[in-house]
Amino acid sequence: MNFQYRARAADGEIIGGYIEADNQKSALNALRSRGMIVINLNQRKQVQSYGKNIFSRLFDFGVPSKSIMVFFRQFATMIQAGLNIPTAINVIIDQEKNQRFKKTLIDIKSRIERGGSLSQAMSAHSEFNSLMISLVEAGEEGGMIDNSLEQAANILEKHEIVKSKIRSAISYPLFVMCFALIVIGIFFVVLVPRFKHVFESMNIELPALTLKLFSSGEWVIDNFYGIMIFFTAFFIIMHILSLNKGFKNFTDRLKLKIPFVKNLVFKSSMARATRILSALISAGVPIMRGLEMAEGSAGNIAIQEGFAELRTCVTRGISLGDASKQAGIFPVLISQMMRIGEETGHLDNMLERVASWYDQELDEQIKSSVSFIEPLLIIFVGAIVAVIVFSIFGPITSAMSQII
């Protein structure tokens, strides 16, 4: 199999490339033997010919994270009930509706029946990331596979909740803005020329606002295709730039400086990373491996560098509490909770409390943001309606009064 990786070399440089290995675990071990700290490792998708399985590729949307979450939840419940691993997987296979994931589970069951472990079987499939595999592997080694599966399900569930909250906060204002722009576009392209023709036939003097509206409508009609090309090119260029590491580095740091966005990004990233670190420590995964996973899950380069600094300090024998102070990116709350967790021997519980606190803060910020944005959107839409009313119906009313 061919795997694509992103890792930190011994000199601290972030590098990426491809590596051949039998499974994901073997690829991970091979990279570590080279002195690399792996951030991301995923199976490389094979390029297919254009004409082969075109319909299946067009309608293949992958495996939803919710399906994987339900799999871990059901799997843990059945293991706790006393079923063995192959039997539990077989029950899930019978009720799984996603055909791609069903084939994956069938292959995992087959590998286990041939003598392989669950973590090894999962590592052969890209649907399961290194975090899930590490949790399962730790559960196998500690004899608590049901707890590890439950932890994986909890992490995925809480990630889905956070993503759902962010989507709900963004979708409403985005829908209103798009709807308003569509209405404005239709008004300029379809209605404005007709009203202009009517007013010209009435031979009345038009106010400055109406004339400005008509001239704007003519400009939109004359440059309609140019406007569409501009926005299409803009989105394509932004997508290409988002794949560039330097541009992503710039945008990630910029996100942490924009007033509203910085809290949203920081709190969601910290909640995700600290919860993952807590789950891994609780499952018995070594602290260095846990920090590596937390770094890869942060989703922001500036925060990832903070976790990388934590790893560097830990290797020099510095405690996590002191290391988090030196990193700079971590608030005092996290530093204090890490220090207390290390002193009491309950680091996993302290990190889980930090994650829960950030989840609560994120939820409150999203609610307050939505309540703040809603009146602004009402004012925005009302202003558009007011301009249209005064510019179009004002001359009509004036003309009718002159006739009467």
Coordinates of C-alpha atoms in Angstrom, one line a residue:
M1 CA 0.0 0.0 0.0
N2 CA 1.0 3.6 -0.6
F3 CA 0.6 6.1 2.2
Q4 CA 0.9 9.9 2.1
Y5 CA 2.5 11.4 5.2
R6 CA 3.2 14.7 6.8
A7 CA 5.8 14.7 9.6
R8 CA 8.3 16.8 11.5
A9 CA 11.9 15.9 10.8
A10 CA 14.7 15.8 13.4
D11 CA 15.7 19.4 12.5
G12 CA 12.1 20.6 13.1
E13 CA 11.2 21.0 9.5
I14 CA 7.7 19.9 8.3
I15 CA 8.1 17.6 5.4
G16 CA 5.7 15.4 3.4
G17 CA 5.8 12.5 0.9
Y18 CA 4.8 9.0 0.2
I19 CA 5.9 5.6 1.7
E20 CA 5.2 2.0 0.8
A21 CA 4.1 -0.4 3.6
D22 CA 1.9 -3.3 4.2
N23 CA -0.4 -1.3 6.5
Q24 CA -0.7 2.0 8.3
K25 CA 1.0 0.7 11.4
S26 CA 4.0 -0.5 9.5
A27 CA 4.3 2.9 7.7
L28 CA 4.1 4.7 11.0
N29 CA 6.9 2.5 12.5
A30 CA 9.0 3.0 9.4
L31 CA 8.7 6.8 9.6
R32 CA 9.5 6.8 13.3
S33 CA 12.6 4.7 12.7
R34 CA 13.8 7.6 10.5
G35 CA 13.5 10.0 13.4
M36 CA 10.3 11.6 12.2
I37 CA 7.4 12.7 14.3
V38 CA 4.3 11.8 12.2
I39 CA 1.5 14.4 12.1
N40 CA -0.7 12.9 9.4
L41 CA -0.7 9.5 7.7
N42 CA -3.3 8.4 5.3
Q43 CA -3.6 5.8 2.6
R44 CA -3.0 7.3 -0.8
K45 CA -6.0 6.8 -3.1
Q46 CA -5.2 5.1 -6.4
V47 CA -5.8 7.0 -9.6
Q48 CA -8.3 5.3 -11.8
S49 CA -8.9 5.7 -15.5
Y50 CA -11.5 8.2 -16.5
G51 CA -13.8 5.7 -18.1
K52 CA -13.6 3.1 -15.3
N53 CA -16.4 2.9 -12.8
I54 CA -17.4 6.5 -13.6
F55 CA -20.8 6.3 -12.0
S56 CA -19.5 4.7 -8.8
R57 CA -16.9 7.5 -8.5
L58 CA -19.4 10.2 -9.2
F59 CA -21.7 9.1 -6.4
D60 CA -19.1 7.8 -4.0
F61 CA -19.2 10.3 -1.1
G62 CA -17.0 8.2 1.2
V63 CA -17.9 7.0 4.7
P64 CA -19.7 9.6 6.9
S65 CA -18.1 10.2 10.3
K66 CA -21.4 9.5 11.8
S67 CA -21.3 5.9 10.5
I68 CA -17.9 5.4 12.0
M69 CA -19.1 6.8 15.3
V70 CA -22.1 4.5 15.4
F71 CA -19.8 1.6 14.5
F72 CA -17.6 2.2 17.5
R73 CA -20.6 2.8 19.8
Q74 CA -22.3 -0.4 18.8
F75 CA -19.0 -2.4 18.8
A76 CA -18.3 -1.3 22.4
T77 CA -21.8 -2.2 23.5
M78 CA -21.6 -5.7 22.1
I79 CA -18.1 -6.3 23.5
Q80 CA -19.3 -5.2 26.9
A81 CA -22.3 -7.6 26.5
G82 CA -19.9 -10.6 26.0
L83 CA -19.8 -11.0 22.3
N84 CA -16.4 -11.8 20.7
I85 CA -14.9 -9.4 18.1
P86 CA -15.8 -11.3 14.9
T87 CA -19.4 -11.9 16.0
A88 CA -19.9 -8.3 17.0
I89 CA -18.5 -7.1 13.6
N90 CA -20.7 -9.6 11.8
V91 CA -23.8 -8.1 13.5
I92 CA -22.8 -4.6 12.5
I93 CA -22.2 -5.8 8.9
D94 CA -25.7 -7.1 8.7
Q95 CA -27.2 -3.7 9.5
E96 CA -24.7 -1.4 7.8
K97 CA -26.3 0.5 4.8
N98 CA -23.1 2.2 3.5
Q99 CA -21.8 -0.2 1.0
R100 CA -18.2 1.1 1.1
F101 CA -18.0 0.8 4.9
K102 CA -19.7 -2.6 4.7
K103 CA -16.9 -3.9 2.5
T104 CA -14.4 -2.4 4.9
L105 CA -16.0 -4.2 7.8
I106 CA -16.1 -7.5 5.9
D107 CA -12.4 -7.2 5.2
I108 CA -11.6 -6.4 8.8
K109 CA -13.6 -9.4 10.0
S110 CA -11.7 -11.6 7.5
R111 CA -8.3 -10.4 8.7
I112 CA -9.2 -11.0 12.3
E113 CA -10.4 -14.5 11.5
R114 CA -7.0 -15.1 9.8
G115 CA -5.2 -14.3 13.1
G116 CA -4.7 -10.6 12.8
S117 CA -5.5 -8.1 15.6
L118 CA -8.3 -5.5 15.4
S119 CA -5.8 -2.6 15.2
Q120 CA -3.8 -4.2 12.4
A121 CA -7.0 -4.9 10.4
M122 CA -8.2 -1.3 10.9
S123 CA -4.9 0.1 9.9
A124 CA -5.3 -1.4 6.4
H125 CA -8.2 1.0 5.7
S126 CA -8.2 4.8 5.3
E127 CA -11.6 5.2 7.0
F128 CA -9.8 4.8 10.4
N129 CA -7.2 7.4 11.2
S130 CA -4.1 7.0 13.4
L131 CA -6.0 8.2 16.5
M132 CA -8.6 5.5 16.3
I133 CA -6.0 2.9 15.6
S134 CA -3.9 4.0 18.6
L135 CA -6.8 3.9 20.9
V136 CA -7.8 0.4 19.8
E137 CA -4.1 -0.8 20.0
A138 CA -3.8 0.6 23.6
G139 CA -7.1 -1.2 24.5
E140 CA -5.8 -4.5 23.1
E141 CA -2.5 -4.2 25.0
G142 CA -4.3 -3.2 28.3
G143 CA -7.2 -5.7 27.9
M144 CA -9.8 -3.0 27.8
I145 CA -10.8 -2.9 24.2
D146 CA -14.4 -2.0 25.1
N147 CA -13.3 1.1 26.9
S148 CA -11.1 2.1 24.0
L149 CA -13.9 1.7 21.5
E150 CA -16.2 3.7 23.8
Q151 CA -13.6 6.5 24.0
A152 CA -13.3 6.6 20.2
A153 CA -17.1 6.8 19.9
N154 CA -17.2 9.7 22.4
I155 CA -14.5 11.6 20.6
L156 CA -16.2 11.3 17.3
E157 CA -19.5 12.2 18.8
K158 CA -18.3 15.3 20.4
H159 CA -16.4 16.4 17.3
E160 CA -19.7 16.0 15.3
I161 CA -21.5 18.1 17.9
V162 CA -18.9 20.9 17.6
K163 CA -19.0 20.8 13.8
S164 CA -22.8 20.9 13.9
K165 CA -22.9 23.9 16.1
I166 CA -20.4 25.8 13.9
R167 CA -22.3 24.9 10.8
S168 CA -25.6 26.0 12.3
A169 CA -24.0 29.3 13.3
I170 CA -22.7 29.9 9.8
S171 CA -25.5 28.5 7.7
Y172 CA -28.3 30.9 8.7
P173 CA -26.5 34.2 7.9
L174 CA -24.9 32.6 4.8
F175 CA -28.3 31.6 3.5
V176 CA -29.8 35.0 4.1
M177 CA -26.9 36.7 2.4
C178 CA -27.0 34.4 -0.6
F179 CA -30.8 34.8 -0.9
A180 CA -30.5 38.6 -0.7
L181 CA -27.8 38.6 -3.4
I182 CA -29.9 36.4 -5.7
V183 CA -33.0 38.6 -5.2
I184 CA -30.8 41.7 -6.0
G185 CA -29.4 40.0 -9.1
I186 CA -32.9 39.2 -10.4
F187 CA -34.1 42.7 -9.6
F188 CA -31.2 44.3 -11.5
V189 CA -31.3 41.9 -14.5
V190 CA -35.1 41.5 -14.9
L191 CA -37.1 44.2 -13.2
V192 CA -34.9 47.3 -13.5
P193 CA -34.9 47.4 -17.4
R194 CA -38.7 47.2 -17.4
F195 CA -39.2 50.0 -14.8
K196 CA -36.7 52.1 -16.8
H197 CA -38.7 51.6 -20.0
V198 CA -42.0 52.5 -18.1
F199 CA -40.5 55.7 -16.6
E200 CA -39.1 56.8 -20.0
S201 CA -42.5 56.5 -21.6
M202 CA -44.1 58.5 -18.8
N203 CA -41.5 61.3 -19.4
I204 CA -41.1 62.3 -15.7
E205 CA -38.1 63.6 -13.9
L206 CA -36.5 60.9 -11.9
P207 CA -34.7 61.4 -8.5
A208 CA -31.0 60.8 -8.2
L209 CA -31.4 57.6 -6.3
T210 CA -33.5 56.1 -9.1
L211 CA -31.1 57.2 -11.8
K212 CA -28.2 55.7 -9.8
L213 CA -30.2 52.4 -9.5
F214 CA -30.8 52.3 -13.2
S215 CA -27.2 53.0 -14.1
S216 CA -26.1 50.2 -11.6
G217 CA -28.6 47.8 -13.3
E218 CA -27.2 48.6 -16.7
W219 CA -23.6 48.0 -15.5
V220 CA -24.6 44.7 -14.0
I221 CA -26.3 43.6 -17.2
D222 CA -23.4 44.8 -19.4
N223 CA -20.8 43.0 -17.2
F224 CA -22.8 40.0 -16.1
Y225 CA -20.5 37.4 -17.7
G226 CA -17.4 39.2 -16.5
I227 CA -18.8 39.3 -12.9
M228 CA -19.5 35.5 -13.1
I229 CA -16.0 34.8 -14.5
F230 CA -14.4 37.0 -11.8
F231 CA -16.1 35.2 -8.9
T232 CA -15.5 31.7 -10.4
A233 CA -11.8 32.6 -10.9
F234 CA -11.6 34.0 -7.3
F235 CA -12.9 30.8 -5.8
I236 CA -10.6 28.6 -7.9
I237 CA -7.6 30.7 -7.0
M238 CA -8.5 30.6 -3.3
H239 CA -8.9 26.8 -3.5
I240 CA -5.5 26.5 -5.1
L241 CA -3.9 28.8 -2.5
S242 CA -5.5 26.8 0.3
L243 CA -3.4 23.8 -0.8
N244 CA -0.2 25.8 -0.4
K245 CA 1.6 25.4 2.9
G246 CA 2.8 29.0 3.1
F247 CA -0.6 30.4 2.4
K248 CA -2.2 28.0 5.0
N249 CA 0.3 29.1 7.5
F250 CA -0.6 32.7 6.9
T251 CA -4.4 32.1 7.0
D252 CA -4.1 29.9 10.2
R253 CA -2.3 32.7 12.0
L254 CA -4.6 35.3 10.6
K255 CA -7.6 33.4 12.0
L256 CA -6.2 33.8 15.5
K257 CA -6.1 37.6 15.1
I258 CA -9.6 38.3 13.7
P259 CA -11.8 39.3 16.7
F260 CA -14.8 36.9 16.2
V261 CA -13.0 34.1 14.4
K262 CA -10.0 33.8 16.7
N263 CA -12.1 32.6 19.7
L264 CA -14.1 30.2 17.5
V265 CA -11.0 28.7 16.0
F266 CA -9.0 28.6 19.2
K267 CA -11.7 27.1 21.4
S268 CA -12.7 24.4 18.9
S269 CA -9.1 23.4 18.3
M270 CA -8.2 23.3 22.0
A271 CA -11.3 21.4 22.9
R272 CA -10.5 18.8 20.2
A273 CA -6.8 18.5 20.9
T274 CA -7.1 18.3 24.7
R275 CA -9.9 15.8 24.5
I276 CA -7.9 13.5 22.2
L277 CA -4.8 13.8 24.5
S278 CA -7.0 13.0 27.5
A279 CA -8.5 9.9 25.8
L280 CA -5.1 8.6 24.7
I281 CA -3.5 9.1 28.2
S282 CA -6.5 7.4 29.8
A283 CA -6.1 4.4 27.3
G284 CA -2.5 4.0 28.3
V285 CA -0.9 5.5 25.2
P286 CA 2.6 7.1 25.9
I287 CA 2.5 10.8 26.5
M288 CA 4.8 11.5 23.5
R289 CA 2.5 9.6 21.2
G290 CA -0.5 11.4 22.7
L291 CA 1.0 14.8 22.1
E292 CA 1.8 13.8 18.6
M293 CA -1.8 12.9 18.0
A294 CA -3.1 16.0 19.7
E295 CA -0.8 18.1 17.4
G296 CA -2.2 16.4 14.3
S297 CA -5.8 17.0 15.4
A298 CA -5.4 20.7 16.3
G299 CA -6.3 21.8 12.7
N300 CA -4.3 25.1 13.0
I301 CA -0.6 25.4 12.3
A302 CA 0.0 27.9 15.2
I303 CA -1.6 25.6 17.7
Q304 CA 0.2 22.6 16.2
E305 CA 3.5 24.4 16.8
G306 CA 2.4 24.8 20.4
F307 CA 2.0 21.1 20.9
A308 CA 5.2 20.5 19.0
E309 CA 6.9 22.8 21.6
L310 CA 5.3 20.7 24.4
R311 CA 6.8 17.5 23.0
T312 CA 10.3 19.2 22.7
C313 CA 10.1 20.3 26.3
V314 CA 8.9 17.0 27.6
T315 CA 11.8 15.2 25.9
R316 CA 14.1 17.6 27.9
G317 CA 12.5 16.5 31.1
I318 CA 10.3 19.6 31.6
S319 CA 6.8 19.0 33.0
L320 CA 3.7 19.6 30.8
G321 CA 2.5 22.5 33.1
D322 CA 5.8 24.4 32.7
A323 CA 6.2 23.4 29.1
S324 CA 2.8 24.9 28.2
K325 CA 3.8 28.2 29.8
Q326 CA 6.9 28.3 27.6
A327 CA 5.0 27.4 24.4
G328 CA 3.1 30.7 24.6
I329 CA 0.0 29.6 22.7
F330 CA -1.7 27.9 25.8
P331 CA -3.7 30.0 28.2
V332 CA -3.0 30.0 32.0
L333 CA -6.0 27.7 32.5
I334 CA -4.5 24.8 30.5
S335 CA -1.1 25.3 32.1
Q336 CA -2.6 25.2 35.6
M337 CA -4.8 22.2 34.9
M338 CA -1.9 20.3 33.4
R339 CA 0.3 21.0 36.4
I340 CA -2.5 19.9 38.8
G341 CA -3.1 16.8 36.7
E342 CA 0.6 15.8 36.8
E343 CA 0.8 16.4 40.6
T344 CA -2.3 14.4 41.4
G345 CA -1.8 11.7 38.8
H346 CA -5.1 12.5 37.0
L347 CA -3.8 14.3 33.9
D348 CA -6.5 12.7 31.7
N349 CA -9.3 13.9 34.0
M350 CA -7.9 17.5 34.0
L351 CA -7.6 17.6 30.3
E352 CA -11.1 16.3 29.8
R353 CA -12.3 19.1 32.1
V354 CA -10.5 21.6 30.0
A355 CA -12.1 20.2 26.8
S356 CA -15.5 20.3 28.4
W357 CA -15.0 23.9 29.5
Y358 CA -13.9 24.9 26.0
D359 CA -17.0 23.1 24.6
Q360 CA -19.2 25.1 26.9
E361 CA -17.5 28.4 26.0
L362 CA -17.8 27.6 22.3
D363 CA -21.5 26.9 22.7
E364 CA -22.1 30.1 24.5
Q365 CA -20.1 32.1 21.9
I366 CA -22.0 30.6 19.0
K367 CA -25.4 31.4 20.7
S368 CA -24.4 35.0 21.4
S369 CA -23.0 35.4 17.9
V370 CA -26.2 34.2 16.3
S371 CA -28.3 36.5 18.5
F372 CA -26.0 39.4 17.5
I373 CA -26.0 38.6 13.7
E374 CA -29.8 38.1 13.4
P375 CA -30.7 41.8 13.9
L376 CA -27.8 42.9 11.6
L377 CA -29.3 40.7 8.9
I378 CA -32.7 42.1 9.4
I379 CA -31.3 45.6 9.1
F380 CA -29.3 44.6 6.0
V381 CA -32.4 43.1 4.3
G382 CA -34.5 46.1 5.4
A383 CA -32.0 48.5 3.9
I384 CA -32.2 46.8 0.6
V385 CA -36.0 46.8 0.6
A386 CA -36.0 50.5 1.5
V387 CA -33.7 51.4 -1.3
I388 CA -35.8 49.5 -3.8
V389 CA -39.0 51.1 -2.5
F390 CA -37.8 54.7 -2.5
S391 CA -36.1 54.4 -5.9
I392 CA -38.9 52.6 -7.8
F393 CA -42.2 53.4 -6.0
G394 CA -41.2 57.0 -5.2
P395 CA -41.4 58.2 -8.9
I396 CA -44.6 56.1 -9.4
T397 CA -46.3 57.8 -6.5
S398 CA -45.1 61.2 -7.7
A399 CA -46.4 60.6 -11.2
M400 CA -49.8 59.5 -9.9
S401 CA -50.1 62.6 -7.7
Q402 CA -49.4 64.8 -10.8
I403 CA -52.1 63.0 -12.8
I404 CA -54.7 63.4 -10.0

